[in-house]
């Protein structure tokens, strides 16, 4: 009776595979951190709204009672987006460490 070699894992093979999975999990956690997504979206939309505010006509500004609302909202969105991205840079995602035995 021949044995299937696929079912013979050494302890080193298992440890290496677990290590690879932990690395992939850590990478996925960093990529999908909500601060990155929220910050990126606010920066992109902030740029769009700020450019719109810079190119608004006087009629559009008068419509908002003399306030260039697109410009101020865009700047606010940019500040918030940069805040999230700086926060992410200063405090990266820390994965929980398993207690050592």
JSON list of C-alpha atoms in Angstrom, two decimals:
[
{"chain": "A", "resi": 1, "resn": "UNK", "atom": "CA", "xyz": [0.00, 0.00, 0.00]},
{"chain": "A", "resi": 2, "resn": "UNK", "atom": "CA", "xyz": [1.60, 3.28, -1.08]},
{"chain": "A", "resi": 3, "resn": "UNK", "atom": "CA", "xyz": [1.25, 6.35, 1.09]},
{"chain": "A", "resi": 4, "resn": "UNK", "atom": "CA", "xyz": [0.29, 9.71, -0.33]},
{"chain": "A", "resi": 5, "resn": "UNK", "atom": "CA", "xyz": [3.25, 12.13, 0.13]},
{"chain": "A", "resi": 6, "resn": "UNK", "atom": "CA", "xyz": [0.90, 15.14, 0.25]},
{"chain": "A", "resi": 7, "resn": "UNK", "atom": "CA", "xyz": [-0.14, 14.25, 3.81]},
{"chain": "A", "resi": 8, "resn": "UNK", "atom": "CA", "xyz": [3.39, 14.20, 5.25]},
{"chain": "A", "resi": 9, "resn": "UNK", "atom": "CA", "xyz": [4.15, 17.64, 6.57]},
{"chain": "A", "resi": 10, "resn": "UNK", "atom": "CA", "xyz": [7.18, 18.32, 8.65]},
{"chain": "A", "resi": 11, "resn": "UNK", "atom": "CA", "xyz": [7.04, 20.67, 11.58]},
{"chain": "A", "resi": 12, "resn": "UNK", "atom": "CA", "xyz": [9.16, 23.14, 9.60]},
{"chain": "A", "resi": 13, "resn": "UNK", "atom": "CA", "xyz": [6.69, 23.08, 6.68]},
{"chain": "A", "resi": 14, "resn": "UNK", "atom": "CA", "xyz": [3.79, 23.86, 8.98]},
{"chain": "A", "resi": 15, "resn": "UNK", "atom": "CA", "xyz": [5.71, 26.64, 10.75]},
{"chain": "A", "resi": 16, "resn": "UNK", "atom": "CA", "xyz": [6.70, 28.20, 7.41]},
{"chain": "A", "resi": 17, "resn": "UNK", "atom": "CA", "xyz": [3.12, 28.09, 6.13]},
{"chain": "A", "resi": 18, "resn": "UNK", "atom": "CA", "xyz": [1.77, 29.65, 9.34]},
{"chain": "A", "resi": 19, "resn": "UNK", "atom": "CA", "xyz": [4.40, 32.39, 9.10]},
{"chain": "A", "resi": 20, "resn": "UNK", "atom": "CA", "xyz": [3.42, 33.11, 5.47]},
{"chain": "A", "resi": 21, "resn": "UNK", "atom": "CA", "xyz": [-0.27, 33.31, 6.42]},
{"chain": "A", "resi": 22, "resn": "UNK", "atom": "CA", "xyz": [0.48, 35.68, 9.32]},
{"chain": "A", "resi": 23, "resn": "UNK", "atom": "CA", "xyz": [2.44, 37.93, 6.96]},
{"chain": "A", "resi": 24, "resn": "UNK", "atom": "CA", "xyz": [-0.42, 37.96, 4.44]},
{"chain": "A", "resi": 25, "resn": "UNK", "atom": "CA", "xyz": [-2.89, 38.73, 7.24]},
{"chain": "A", "resi": 26, "resn": "UNK", "atom": "CA", "xyz": [-0.78, 41.63, 8.51]},
{"chain": "A", "resi": 27, "resn": "UNK", "atom": "CA", "xyz": [-0.48, 43.03, 4.97]},
{"chain": "A", "resi": 28, "resn": "UNK", "atom": "CA", "xyz": [-4.23, 42.77, 4.42]},
{"chain": "A", "resi": 29, "resn": "UNK", "atom": "CA", "xyz": [-4.90, 44.51, 7.75]},
{"chain": "A", "resi": 30, "resn": "UNK", "atom": "CA", "xyz": [-2.64, 47.41, 6.77]},
{"chain": "A", "resi": 31, "resn": "UNK", "atom": "CA", "xyz": [-4.09, 47.70, 3.26]},
{"chain": "A", "resi": 32, "resn": "UNK", "atom": "CA", "xyz": [-7.70, 47.73, 4.42]},
{"chain": "A", "resi": 33, "resn": "UNK", "atom": "CA", "xyz": [-7.22, 50.02, 7.40]},
{"chain": "A", "resi": 34, "resn": "UNK", "atom": "CA", "xyz": [-10.26, 52.34, 7.41]},
{"chain": "A", "resi": 35, "resn": "UNK", "atom": "CA", "xyz": [-8.10, 55.38, 8.09]},
{"chain": "A", "resi": 36, "resn": "UNK", "atom": "CA", "xyz": [-6.37, 54.86, 4.72]},
{"chain": "A", "resi": 37, "resn": "UNK", "atom": "CA", "xyz": [-9.68, 54.49, 2.87]},
{"chain": "A", "resi": 38, "resn": "UNK", "atom": "CA", "xyz": [-11.41, 57.42, 4.59]},
{"chain": "A", "resi": 39, "resn": "UNK", "atom": "CA", "xyz": [-8.35, 59.67, 4.35]},
{"chain": "A", "resi": 40, "resn": "UNK", "atom": "CA", "xyz": [-7.80, 58.86, 0.69]},
{"chain": "A", "resi": 41, "resn": "UNK", "atom": "CA", "xyz": [-11.41, 59.52, -0.24]},
{"chain": "A", "resi": 42, "resn": "UNK", "atom": "CA", "xyz": [-11.51, 62.81, 1.64]},
{"chain": "A", "resi": 43, "resn": "UNK", "atom": "CA", "xyz": [-8.29, 63.97, -0.04]},
{"chain": "A", "resi": 44, "resn": "UNK", "atom": "CA", "xyz": [-9.57, 63.05, -3.52]},
{"chain": "A", "resi": 45, "resn": "UNK", "atom": "CA", "xyz": [-12.97, 64.67, -3.03]},
{"chain": "A", "resi": 46, "resn": "UNK", "atom": "CA", "xyz": [-11.36, 67.61, -1.23]},
{"chain": "A", "resi": 47, "resn": "UNK", "atom": "CA", "xyz": [-9.17, 68.31, -4.24]},
{"chain": "A", "resi": 48, "resn": "UNK", "atom": "CA", "xyz": [-12.19, 68.15, -6.57]},
{"chain": "A", "resi": 49, "resn": "UNK", "atom": "CA", "xyz": [-14.34, 70.44, -4.41]},
{"chain": "A", "resi": 50, "resn": "UNK", "atom": "CA", "xyz": [-11.45, 72.88, -3.81]},
{"chain": "A", "resi": 51, "resn": "UNK", "atom": "CA", "xyz": [-10.77, 73.18, -7.54]},
{"chain": "A", "resi": 52, "resn": "UNK", "atom": "CA", "xyz": [-14.49, 73.73, -8.09]},
{"chain": "A", "resi": 53, "resn": "UNK", "atom": "CA", "xyz": [-14.42, 76.45, -5.42]},
{"chain": "A", "resi": 54, "resn": "UNK", "atom": "CA", "xyz": [-11.43, 78.14, -7.05]},
{"chain": "A", "resi": 55, "resn": "UNK", "atom": "CA", "xyz": [-13.23, 78.23, -10.40]},
{"chain": "A", "resi": 56, "resn": "UNK", "atom": "CA", "xyz": [-16.70, 79.21, -9.12]},
{"chain": "A", "resi": 57, "resn": "UNK", "atom": "CA", "xyz": [-18.34, 82.19, -10.77]},
{"chain": "A", "resi": 58, "resn": "UNK", "atom": "CA", "xyz": [-19.41, 85.24, -8.79]},
{"chain": "A", "resi": 59, "resn": "UNK", "atom": "CA", "xyz": [-23.04, 84.21, -9.39]},
{"chain": "A", "resi": 60, "resn": "UNK", "atom": "CA", "xyz": [-22.44, 80.89, -7.60]},
{"chain": "A", "resi": 61, "resn": "UNK", "atom": "CA", "xyz": [-20.79, 82.71, -4.69]},
{"chain": "A", "resi": 62, "resn": "UNK", "atom": "CA", "xyz": [-23.65, 85.22, -4.51]},
{"chain": "A", "resi": 63, "resn": "UNK", "atom": "CA", "xyz": [-26.09, 82.30, -4.48]},
{"chain": "A", "resi": 64, "resn": "UNK", "atom": "CA", "xyz": [-24.43, 81.13, -1.25]},
{"chain": "A", "resi": 65, "resn": "UNK", "atom": "CA", "xyz": [-24.82, 84.57, 0.34]},
{"chain": "A", "resi": 66, "resn": "UNK", "atom": "CA", "xyz": [-21.29, 85.66, -0.54]},
{"chain": "A", "resi": 67, "resn": "UNK", "atom": "CA", "xyz": [-19.51, 82.61, 0.86]},
{"chain": "A", "resi": 68, "resn": "UNK", "atom": "CA", "xyz": [-17.42, 80.47, -1.45]},
{"chain": "A", "resi": 69, "resn": "UNK", "atom": "CA", "xyz": [-18.84, 77.30, 0.10]},
{"chain": "A", "resi": 70, "resn": "UNK", "atom": "CA", "xyz": [-17.11, 74.94, -2.33]},
{"chain": "A", "resi": 71, "resn": "UNK", "atom": "CA", "xyz": [-13.70, 76.39, -1.51]},
{"chain": "A", "resi": 72, "resn": "UNK", "atom": "CA", "xyz": [-14.18, 76.21, 2.26]},
{"chain": "A", "resi": 73, "resn": "UNK", "atom": "CA", "xyz": [-15.75, 72.76, 2.16]},
{"chain": "A", "resi": 74, "resn": "UNK", "atom": "CA", "xyz": [-12.94, 71.49, -0.08]},
{"chain": "A", "resi": 75, "resn": "UNK", "atom": "CA", "xyz": [-10.28, 72.86, 2.24]},
{"chain": "A", "resi": 76, "resn": "UNK", "atom": "CA", "xyz": [-12.05, 71.26, 5.21]},
{"chain": "A", "resi": 77, "resn": "UNK", "atom": "CA", "xyz": [-12.19, 67.91, 3.40]},
{"chain": "A", "resi": 78, "resn": "UNK", "atom": "CA", "xyz": [-8.49, 68.16, 2.53]},
{"chain": "A", "resi": 79, "resn": "UNK", "atom": "CA", "xyz": [-7.57, 68.90, 6.14]},
{"chain": "A", "resi": 80, "resn": "UNK", "atom": "CA", "xyz": [-9.64, 65.97, 7.41]},
{"chain": "A", "resi": 81, "resn": "UNK", "atom": "CA", "xyz": [-8.22, 63.60, 4.79]},
{"chain": "A", "resi": 82, "resn": "UNK", "atom": "CA", "xyz": [-4.64, 64.62, 5.56]},
{"chain": "A", "resi": 83, "resn": "UNK", "atom": "CA", "xyz": [-5.39, 64.20, 9.28]},
{"chain": "A", "resi": 84, "resn": "UNK", "atom": "CA", "xyz": [-6.47, 60.58, 8.73]},
{"chain": "A", "resi": 85, "resn": "UNK", "atom": "CA", "xyz": [-3.41, 59.81, 6.59]},
{"chain": "A", "resi": 86, "resn": "UNK", "atom": "CA", "xyz": [-1.00, 61.41, 9.09]},
{"chain": "A", "resi": 87, "resn": "UNK", "atom": "CA", "xyz": [-2.71, 59.50, 11.92]},
{"chain": "A", "resi": 88, "resn": "UNK", "atom": "CA", "xyz": [-2.20, 56.29, 9.94]},
{"chain": "A", "resi": 89, "resn": "UNK", "atom": "CA", "xyz": [1.48, 57.12, 9.41]},
{"chain": "A", "resi": 90, "resn": "UNK", "atom": "CA", "xyz": [2.12, 58.03, 13.06]},
{"chain": "A", "resi": 91, "resn": "UNK", "atom": "CA", "xyz": [0.12, 55.15, 14.56]},
{"chain": "A", "resi": 92, "resn": "UNK", "atom": "CA", "xyz": [0.25, 52.17, 12.16]},
{"chain": "A", "resi": 93, "resn": "UNK", "atom": "CA", "xyz": [-2.00, 49.19, 12.66]},
{"chain": "A", "resi": 94, "resn": "UNK", "atom": "CA", "xyz": [-0.67, 47.00, 15.44]},
{"chain": "A", "resi": 95, "resn": "UNK", "atom": "CA", "xyz": [-1.59, 43.36, 15.18]},
{"chain": "A", "resi": 96, "resn": "UNK", "atom": "CA", "xyz": [-2.23, 41.51, 18.43]},
{"chain": "A", "resi": 97, "resn": "UNK", "atom": "CA", "xyz": [0.72, 39.41, 19.48]},
{"chain": "A", "resi": 98, "resn": "UNK", "atom": "CA", "xyz": [0.21, 35.88, 20.67]},
{"chain": "A", "resi": 99, "resn": "UNK", "atom": "CA", "xyz": [1.51, 35.21, 24.18]},
{"chain": "A", "resi": 100, "resn": "UNK", "atom": "CA", "xyz": [4.76, 33.28, 24.19]},
{"chain": "A", "resi": 101, "resn": "UNK", "atom": "CA", "xyz": [4.68, 29.93, 25.90]}
]
